[in-house]
JSON list of C-alpha atoms in Angstrom, two decimals:
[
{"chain": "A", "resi": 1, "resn": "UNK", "atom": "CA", "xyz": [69.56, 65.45, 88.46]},
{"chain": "A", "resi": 2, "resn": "UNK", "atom": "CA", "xyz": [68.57, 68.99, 89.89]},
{"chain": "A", "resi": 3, "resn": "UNK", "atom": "CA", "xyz": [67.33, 71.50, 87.64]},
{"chain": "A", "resi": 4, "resn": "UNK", "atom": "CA", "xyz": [68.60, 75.05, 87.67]},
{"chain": "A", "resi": 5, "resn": "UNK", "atom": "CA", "xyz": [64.97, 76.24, 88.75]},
{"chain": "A", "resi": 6, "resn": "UNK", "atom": "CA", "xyz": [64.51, 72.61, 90.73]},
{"chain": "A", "resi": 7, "resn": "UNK", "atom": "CA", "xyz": [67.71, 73.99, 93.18]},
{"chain": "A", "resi": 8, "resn": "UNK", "atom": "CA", "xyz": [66.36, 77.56, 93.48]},
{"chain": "A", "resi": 9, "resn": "UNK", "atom": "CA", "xyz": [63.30, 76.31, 94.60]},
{"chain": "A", "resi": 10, "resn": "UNK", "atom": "CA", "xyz": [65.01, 74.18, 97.18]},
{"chain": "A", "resi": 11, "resn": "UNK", "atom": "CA", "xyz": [66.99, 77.29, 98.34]},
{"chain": "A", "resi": 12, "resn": "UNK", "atom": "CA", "xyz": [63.91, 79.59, 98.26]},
{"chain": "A", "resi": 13, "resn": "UNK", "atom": "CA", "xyz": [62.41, 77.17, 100.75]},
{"chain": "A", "resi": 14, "resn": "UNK", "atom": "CA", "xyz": [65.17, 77.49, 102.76]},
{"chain": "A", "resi": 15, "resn": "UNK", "atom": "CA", "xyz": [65.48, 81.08, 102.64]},
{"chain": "A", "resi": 16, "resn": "UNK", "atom": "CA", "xyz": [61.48, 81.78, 103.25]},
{"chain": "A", "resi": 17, "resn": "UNK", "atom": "CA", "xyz": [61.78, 79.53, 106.33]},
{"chain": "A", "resi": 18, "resn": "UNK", "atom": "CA", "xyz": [65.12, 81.59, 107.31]},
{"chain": "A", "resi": 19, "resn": "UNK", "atom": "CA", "xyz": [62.50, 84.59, 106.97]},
{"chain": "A", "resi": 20, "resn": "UNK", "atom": "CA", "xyz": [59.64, 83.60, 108.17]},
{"chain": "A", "resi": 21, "resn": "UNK", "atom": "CA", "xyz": [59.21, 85.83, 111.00]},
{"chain": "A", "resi": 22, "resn": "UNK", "atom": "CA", "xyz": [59.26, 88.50, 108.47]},
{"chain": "A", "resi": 23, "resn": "UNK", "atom": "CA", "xyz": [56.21, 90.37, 106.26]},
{"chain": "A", "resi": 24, "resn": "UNK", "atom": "CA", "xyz": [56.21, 88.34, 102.77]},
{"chain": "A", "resi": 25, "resn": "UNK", "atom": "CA", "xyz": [56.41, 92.18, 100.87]},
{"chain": "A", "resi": 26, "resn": "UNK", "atom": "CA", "xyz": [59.42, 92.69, 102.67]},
{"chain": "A", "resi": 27, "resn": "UNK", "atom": "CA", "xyz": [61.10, 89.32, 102.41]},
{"chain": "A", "resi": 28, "resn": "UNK", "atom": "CA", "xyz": [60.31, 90.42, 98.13]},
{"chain": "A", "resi": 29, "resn": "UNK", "atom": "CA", "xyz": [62.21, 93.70, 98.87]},
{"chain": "A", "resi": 30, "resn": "UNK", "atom": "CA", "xyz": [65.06, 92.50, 100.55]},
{"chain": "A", "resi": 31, "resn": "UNK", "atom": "CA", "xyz": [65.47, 89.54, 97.98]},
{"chain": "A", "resi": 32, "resn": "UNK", "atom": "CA", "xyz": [65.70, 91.97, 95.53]},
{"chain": "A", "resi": 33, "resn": "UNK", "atom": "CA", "xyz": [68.45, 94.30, 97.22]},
{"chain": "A", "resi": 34, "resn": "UNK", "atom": "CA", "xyz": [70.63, 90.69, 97.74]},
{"chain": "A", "resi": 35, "resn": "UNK", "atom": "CA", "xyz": [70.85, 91.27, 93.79]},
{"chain": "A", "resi": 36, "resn": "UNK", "atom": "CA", "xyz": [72.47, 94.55, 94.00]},
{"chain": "A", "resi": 37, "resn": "UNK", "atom": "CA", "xyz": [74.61, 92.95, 96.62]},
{"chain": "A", "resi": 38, "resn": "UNK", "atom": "CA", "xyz": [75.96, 90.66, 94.85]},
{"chain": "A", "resi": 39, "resn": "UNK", "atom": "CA", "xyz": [76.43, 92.86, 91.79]},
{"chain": "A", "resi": 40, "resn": "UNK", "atom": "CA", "xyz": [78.41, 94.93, 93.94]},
{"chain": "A", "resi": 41, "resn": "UNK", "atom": "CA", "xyz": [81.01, 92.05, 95.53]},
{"chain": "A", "resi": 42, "resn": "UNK", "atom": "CA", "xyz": [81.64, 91.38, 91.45]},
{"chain": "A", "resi": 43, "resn": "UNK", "atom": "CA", "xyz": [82.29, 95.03, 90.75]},
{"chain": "A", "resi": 44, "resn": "UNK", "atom": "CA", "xyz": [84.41, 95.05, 94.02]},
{"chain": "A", "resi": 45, "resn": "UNK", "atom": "CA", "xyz": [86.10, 91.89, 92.81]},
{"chain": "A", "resi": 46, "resn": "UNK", "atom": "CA", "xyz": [86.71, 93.36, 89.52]},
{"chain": "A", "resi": 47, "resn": "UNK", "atom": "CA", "xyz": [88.07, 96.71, 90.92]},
{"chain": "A", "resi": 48, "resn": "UNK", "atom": "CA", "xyz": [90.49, 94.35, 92.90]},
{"chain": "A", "resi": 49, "resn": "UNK", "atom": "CA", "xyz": [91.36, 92.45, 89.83]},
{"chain": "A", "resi": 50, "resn": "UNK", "atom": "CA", "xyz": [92.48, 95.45, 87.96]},
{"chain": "A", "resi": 51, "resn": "UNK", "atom": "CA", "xyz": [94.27, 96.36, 91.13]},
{"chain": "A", "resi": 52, "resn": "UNK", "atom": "CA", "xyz": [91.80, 99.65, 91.77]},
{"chain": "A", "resi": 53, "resn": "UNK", "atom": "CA", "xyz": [90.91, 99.42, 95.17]},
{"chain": "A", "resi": 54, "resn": "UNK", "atom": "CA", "xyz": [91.98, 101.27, 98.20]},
{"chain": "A", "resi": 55, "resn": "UNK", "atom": "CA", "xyz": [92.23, 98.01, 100.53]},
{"chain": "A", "resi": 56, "resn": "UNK", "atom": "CA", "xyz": [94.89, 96.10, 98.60]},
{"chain": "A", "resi": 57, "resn": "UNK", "atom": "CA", "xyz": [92.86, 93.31, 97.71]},
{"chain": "A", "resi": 58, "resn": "UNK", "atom": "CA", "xyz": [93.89, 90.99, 94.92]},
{"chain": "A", "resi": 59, "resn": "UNK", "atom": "CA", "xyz": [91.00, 89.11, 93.19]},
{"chain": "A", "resi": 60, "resn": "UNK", "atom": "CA", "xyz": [91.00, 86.75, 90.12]},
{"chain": "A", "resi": 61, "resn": "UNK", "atom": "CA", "xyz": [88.43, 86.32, 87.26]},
{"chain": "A", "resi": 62, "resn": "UNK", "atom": "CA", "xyz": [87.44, 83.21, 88.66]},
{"chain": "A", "resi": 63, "resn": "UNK", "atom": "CA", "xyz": [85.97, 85.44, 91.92]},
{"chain": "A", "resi": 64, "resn": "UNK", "atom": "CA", "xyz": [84.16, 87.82, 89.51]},
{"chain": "A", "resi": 65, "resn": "UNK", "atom": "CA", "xyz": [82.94, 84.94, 88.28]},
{"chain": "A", "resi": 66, "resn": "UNK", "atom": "CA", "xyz": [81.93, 83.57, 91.34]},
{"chain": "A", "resi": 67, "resn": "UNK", "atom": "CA", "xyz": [80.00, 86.69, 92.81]},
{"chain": "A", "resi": 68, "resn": "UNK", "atom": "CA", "xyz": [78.25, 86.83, 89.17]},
{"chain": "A", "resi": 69, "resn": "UNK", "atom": "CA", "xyz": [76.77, 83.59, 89.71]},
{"chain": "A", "resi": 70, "resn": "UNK", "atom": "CA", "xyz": [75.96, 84.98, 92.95]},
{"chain": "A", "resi": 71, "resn": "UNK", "atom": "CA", "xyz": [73.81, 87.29, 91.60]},
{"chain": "A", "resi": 72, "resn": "UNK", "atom": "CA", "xyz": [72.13, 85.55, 88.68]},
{"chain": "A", "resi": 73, "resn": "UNK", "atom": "CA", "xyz": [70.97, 83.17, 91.76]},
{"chain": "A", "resi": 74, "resn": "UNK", "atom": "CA", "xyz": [69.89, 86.05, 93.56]},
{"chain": "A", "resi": 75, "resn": "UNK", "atom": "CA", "xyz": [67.62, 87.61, 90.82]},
{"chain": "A", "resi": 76, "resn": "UNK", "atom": "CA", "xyz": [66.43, 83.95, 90.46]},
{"chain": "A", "resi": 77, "resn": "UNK", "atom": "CA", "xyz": [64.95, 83.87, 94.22]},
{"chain": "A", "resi": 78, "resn": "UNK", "atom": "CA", "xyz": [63.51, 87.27, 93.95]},
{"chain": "A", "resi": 79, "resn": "UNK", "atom": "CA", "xyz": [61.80, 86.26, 90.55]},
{"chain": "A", "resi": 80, "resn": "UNK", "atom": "CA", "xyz": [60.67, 83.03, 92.76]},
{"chain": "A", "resi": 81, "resn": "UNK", "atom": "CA", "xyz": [59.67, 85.01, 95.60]},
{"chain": "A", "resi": 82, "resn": "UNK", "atom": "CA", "xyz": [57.75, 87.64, 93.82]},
{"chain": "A", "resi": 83, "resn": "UNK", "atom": "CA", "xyz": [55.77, 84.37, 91.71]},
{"chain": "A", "resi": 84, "resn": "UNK", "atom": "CA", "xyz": [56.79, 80.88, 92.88]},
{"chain": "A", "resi": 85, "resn": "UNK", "atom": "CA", "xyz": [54.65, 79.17, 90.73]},
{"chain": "A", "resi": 86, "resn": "UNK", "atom": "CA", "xyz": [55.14, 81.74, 87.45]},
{"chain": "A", "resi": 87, "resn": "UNK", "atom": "CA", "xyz": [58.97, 82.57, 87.82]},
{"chain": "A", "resi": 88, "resn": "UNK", "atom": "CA", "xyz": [60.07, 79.90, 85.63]},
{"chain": "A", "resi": 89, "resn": "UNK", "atom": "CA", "xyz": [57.69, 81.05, 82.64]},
{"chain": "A", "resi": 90, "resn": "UNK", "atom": "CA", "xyz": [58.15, 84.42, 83.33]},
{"chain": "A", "resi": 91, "resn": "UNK", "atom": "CA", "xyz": [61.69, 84.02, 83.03]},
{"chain": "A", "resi": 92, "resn": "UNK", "atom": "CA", "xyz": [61.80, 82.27, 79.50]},
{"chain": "A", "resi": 93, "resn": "UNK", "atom": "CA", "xyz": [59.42, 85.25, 78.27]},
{"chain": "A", "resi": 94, "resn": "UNK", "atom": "CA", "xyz": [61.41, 87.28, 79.13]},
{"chain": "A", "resi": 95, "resn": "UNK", "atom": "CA", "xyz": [64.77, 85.95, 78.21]},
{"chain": "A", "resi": 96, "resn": "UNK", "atom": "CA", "xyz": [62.90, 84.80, 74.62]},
{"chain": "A", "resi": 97, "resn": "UNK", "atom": "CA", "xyz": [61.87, 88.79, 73.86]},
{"chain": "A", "resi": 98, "resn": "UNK", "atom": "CA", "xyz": [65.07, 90.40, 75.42]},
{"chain": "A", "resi": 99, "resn": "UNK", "atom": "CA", "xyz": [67.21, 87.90, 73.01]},
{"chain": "A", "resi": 100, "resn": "UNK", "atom": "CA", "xyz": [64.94, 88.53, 69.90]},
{"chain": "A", "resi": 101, "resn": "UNK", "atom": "CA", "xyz": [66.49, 91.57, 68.70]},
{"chain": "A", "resi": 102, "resn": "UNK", "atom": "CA", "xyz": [69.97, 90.04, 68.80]},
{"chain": "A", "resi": 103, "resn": "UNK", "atom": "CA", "xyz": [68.33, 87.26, 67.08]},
{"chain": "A", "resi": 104, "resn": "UNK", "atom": "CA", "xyz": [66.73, 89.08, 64.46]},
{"chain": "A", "resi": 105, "resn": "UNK", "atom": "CA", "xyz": [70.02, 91.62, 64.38]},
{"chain": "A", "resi": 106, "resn": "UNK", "atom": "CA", "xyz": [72.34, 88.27, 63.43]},
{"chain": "A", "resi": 107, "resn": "UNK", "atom": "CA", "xyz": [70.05, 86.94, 60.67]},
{"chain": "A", "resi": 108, "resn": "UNK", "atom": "CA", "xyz": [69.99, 90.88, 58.79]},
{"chain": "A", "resi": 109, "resn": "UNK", "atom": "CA", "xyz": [73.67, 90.82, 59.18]},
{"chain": "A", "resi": 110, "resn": "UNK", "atom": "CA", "xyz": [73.97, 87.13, 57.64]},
{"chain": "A", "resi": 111, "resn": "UNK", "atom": "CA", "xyz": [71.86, 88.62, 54.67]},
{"chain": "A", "resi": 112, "resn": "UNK", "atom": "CA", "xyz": [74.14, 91.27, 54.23]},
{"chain": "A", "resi": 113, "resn": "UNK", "atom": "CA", "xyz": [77.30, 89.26, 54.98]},
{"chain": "A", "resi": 114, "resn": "UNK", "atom": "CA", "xyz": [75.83, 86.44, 52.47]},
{"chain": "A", "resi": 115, "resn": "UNK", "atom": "CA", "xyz": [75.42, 89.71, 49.26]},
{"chain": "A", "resi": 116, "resn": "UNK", "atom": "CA", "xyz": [71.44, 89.61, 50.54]},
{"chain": "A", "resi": 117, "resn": "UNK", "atom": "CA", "xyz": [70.90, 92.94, 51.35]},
{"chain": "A", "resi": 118, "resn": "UNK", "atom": "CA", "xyz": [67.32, 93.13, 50.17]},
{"chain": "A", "resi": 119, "resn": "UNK", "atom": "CA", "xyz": [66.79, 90.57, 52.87]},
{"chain": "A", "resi": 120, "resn": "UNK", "atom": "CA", "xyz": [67.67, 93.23, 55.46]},
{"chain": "A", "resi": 121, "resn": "UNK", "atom": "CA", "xyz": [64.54, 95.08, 55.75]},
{"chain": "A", "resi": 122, "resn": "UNK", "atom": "CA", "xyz": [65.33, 98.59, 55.88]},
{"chain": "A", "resi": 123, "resn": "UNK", "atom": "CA", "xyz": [62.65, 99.95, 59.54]},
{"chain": "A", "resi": 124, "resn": "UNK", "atom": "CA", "xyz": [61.04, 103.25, 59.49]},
{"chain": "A", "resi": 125, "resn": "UNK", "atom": "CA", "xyz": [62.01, 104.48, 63.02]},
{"chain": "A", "resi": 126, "resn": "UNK", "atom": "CA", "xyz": [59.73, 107.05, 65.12]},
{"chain": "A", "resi": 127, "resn": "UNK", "atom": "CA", "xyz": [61.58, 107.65, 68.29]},
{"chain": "A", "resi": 128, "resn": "UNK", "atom": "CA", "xyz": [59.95, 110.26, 71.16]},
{"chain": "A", "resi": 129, "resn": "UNK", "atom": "CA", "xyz": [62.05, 111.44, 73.74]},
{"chain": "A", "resi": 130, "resn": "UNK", "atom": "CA", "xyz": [58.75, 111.18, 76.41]},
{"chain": "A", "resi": 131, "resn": "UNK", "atom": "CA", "xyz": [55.79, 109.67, 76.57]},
{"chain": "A", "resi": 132, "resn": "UNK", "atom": "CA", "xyz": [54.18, 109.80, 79.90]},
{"chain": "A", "resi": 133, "resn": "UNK", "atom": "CA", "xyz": [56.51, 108.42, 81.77]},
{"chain": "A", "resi": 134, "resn": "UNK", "atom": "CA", "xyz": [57.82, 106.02, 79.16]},
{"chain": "A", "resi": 135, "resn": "UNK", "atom": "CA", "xyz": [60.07, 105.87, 76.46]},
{"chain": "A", "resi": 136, "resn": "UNK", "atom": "CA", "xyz": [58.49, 106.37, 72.81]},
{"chain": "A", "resi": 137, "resn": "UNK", "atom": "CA", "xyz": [60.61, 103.80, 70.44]},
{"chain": "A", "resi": 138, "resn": "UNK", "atom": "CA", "xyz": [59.15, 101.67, 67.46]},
{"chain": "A", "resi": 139, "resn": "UNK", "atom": "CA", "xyz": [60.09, 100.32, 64.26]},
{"chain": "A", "resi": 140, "resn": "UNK", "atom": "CA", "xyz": [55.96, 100.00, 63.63]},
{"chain": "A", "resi": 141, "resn": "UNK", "atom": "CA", "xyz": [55.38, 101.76, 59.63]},
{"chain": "A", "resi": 142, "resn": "UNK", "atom": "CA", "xyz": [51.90, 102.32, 60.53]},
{"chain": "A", "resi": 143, "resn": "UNK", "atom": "CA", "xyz": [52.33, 104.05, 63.34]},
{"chain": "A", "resi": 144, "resn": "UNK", "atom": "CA", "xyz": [50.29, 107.76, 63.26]},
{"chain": "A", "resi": 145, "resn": "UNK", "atom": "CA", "xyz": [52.09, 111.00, 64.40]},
{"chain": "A", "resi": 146, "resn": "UNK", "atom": "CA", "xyz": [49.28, 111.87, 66.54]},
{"chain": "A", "resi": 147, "resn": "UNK", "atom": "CA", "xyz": [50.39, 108.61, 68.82]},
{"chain": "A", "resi": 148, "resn": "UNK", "atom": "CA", "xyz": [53.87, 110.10, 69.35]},
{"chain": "A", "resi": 149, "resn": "UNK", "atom": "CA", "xyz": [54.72, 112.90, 71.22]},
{"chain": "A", "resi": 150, "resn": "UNK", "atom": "CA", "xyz": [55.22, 116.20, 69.13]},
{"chain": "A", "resi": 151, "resn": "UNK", "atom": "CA", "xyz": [58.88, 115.86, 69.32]},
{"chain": "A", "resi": 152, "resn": "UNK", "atom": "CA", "xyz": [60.14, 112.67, 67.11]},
{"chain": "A", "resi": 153, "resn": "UNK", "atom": "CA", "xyz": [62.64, 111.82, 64.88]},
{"chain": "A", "resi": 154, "resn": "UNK", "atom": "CA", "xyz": [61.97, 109.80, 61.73]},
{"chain": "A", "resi": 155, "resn": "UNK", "atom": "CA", "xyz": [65.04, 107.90, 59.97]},
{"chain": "A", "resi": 156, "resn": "UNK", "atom": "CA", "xyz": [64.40, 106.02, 56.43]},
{"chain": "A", "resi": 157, "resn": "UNK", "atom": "CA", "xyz": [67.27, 103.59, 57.06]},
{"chain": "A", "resi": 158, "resn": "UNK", "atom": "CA", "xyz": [67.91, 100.49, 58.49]},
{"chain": "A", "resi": 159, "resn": "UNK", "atom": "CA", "xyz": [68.53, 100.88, 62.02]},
{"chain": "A", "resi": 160, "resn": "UNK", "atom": "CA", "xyz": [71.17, 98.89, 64.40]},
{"chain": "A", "resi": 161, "resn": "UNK", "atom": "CA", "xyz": [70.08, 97.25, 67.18]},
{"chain": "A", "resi": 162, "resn": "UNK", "atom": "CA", "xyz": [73.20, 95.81, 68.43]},
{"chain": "A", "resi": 163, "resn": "UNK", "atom": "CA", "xyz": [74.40, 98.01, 71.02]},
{"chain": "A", "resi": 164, "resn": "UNK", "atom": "CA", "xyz": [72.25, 99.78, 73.54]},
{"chain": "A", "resi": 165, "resn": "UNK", "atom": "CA", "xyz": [71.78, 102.43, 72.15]},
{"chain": "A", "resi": 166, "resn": "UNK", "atom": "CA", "xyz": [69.75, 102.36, 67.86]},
{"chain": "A", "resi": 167, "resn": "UNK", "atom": "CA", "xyz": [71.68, 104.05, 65.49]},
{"chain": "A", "resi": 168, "resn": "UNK", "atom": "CA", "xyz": [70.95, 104.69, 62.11]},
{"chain": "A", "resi": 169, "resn": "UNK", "atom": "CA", "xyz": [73.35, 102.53, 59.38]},
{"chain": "A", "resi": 170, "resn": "UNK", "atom": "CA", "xyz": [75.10, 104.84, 57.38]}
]
């Protein structure tokens, strides 16, 4: 049986040949717009579920649904066509550190939940609104004023990291 990655493979050969006529940079940046297209159909879809659009169209969860997968496979090609040999790895990196917060954010709350509070280790936050051109944010106690930028906010309580934006725990 066909692996998620074995079957975008498959369809990334397929595609590539489809393109071939085409610049390989280019075939990167238009695999990359078919994931906003696809985003789009499932907002579209939604709008039309929820009876919001202007054309009358009546959708179902199941077609949300459908044009979500749509674009998971997308971003799955452009990850392949931007590395096909280091898409799968790159992938479970990434996936590992973007679900270790969430991780780490259900075991504090299981210490809590469980009377444990001194298990939930309280962070010393330093936040900077600008750093060059990227956002200043970490929960590091050693970390100098002179490597933030001069305008930073320091909290001395356990922070949330559950939504998207941190928030301080009252």
């Amino acid at each position: 049986m066909d692996t998620l990655w074995d079957n975008i493979e498959k369809l990334s050969a397929v595609c590539r040949a489809a393109g071939a006529h085409l610049p390989d940079e280019e075939l990167k940046a238009l695999q990359v717009g078919k994931v906003a297209e696809e985003a789009g159909e499932a907002i579209h879809a939604l709008h039309g579920l929820k009876g919001l659009t202007t054309c009358g169209d009546d959708h179902t969860w199941s077609e949300v649904q459908n044009d979500l997968v749509g674009a998971v496979i997308a971003a799955l090609l452009a990850m392949h066509y931007i590395d096909p040999t280091g898409a799968r790895a790159t992938f479970d990196e990434i996936l590992r550190r973007r679900t270790q917060r969430g991780r780490r954010r259900g075991l504090t709350t299981a210490a809590r939940t469980a009377g444990r509070a001194d298990e939930a280790q309280p962070a010393i936050m330093l936040e900077g609104l600008r750093r060059g051109d990227k956002r200043v944010s970490t929960s590091h106690p050693t970390l100098t004023l002179h490597e933030v930028p001069a305008i930073a906010v320091v909290i001395l309580r356990p922070i949330d990291f559950s939504g998207k934006h941190l928030r301080a725990v009252p």
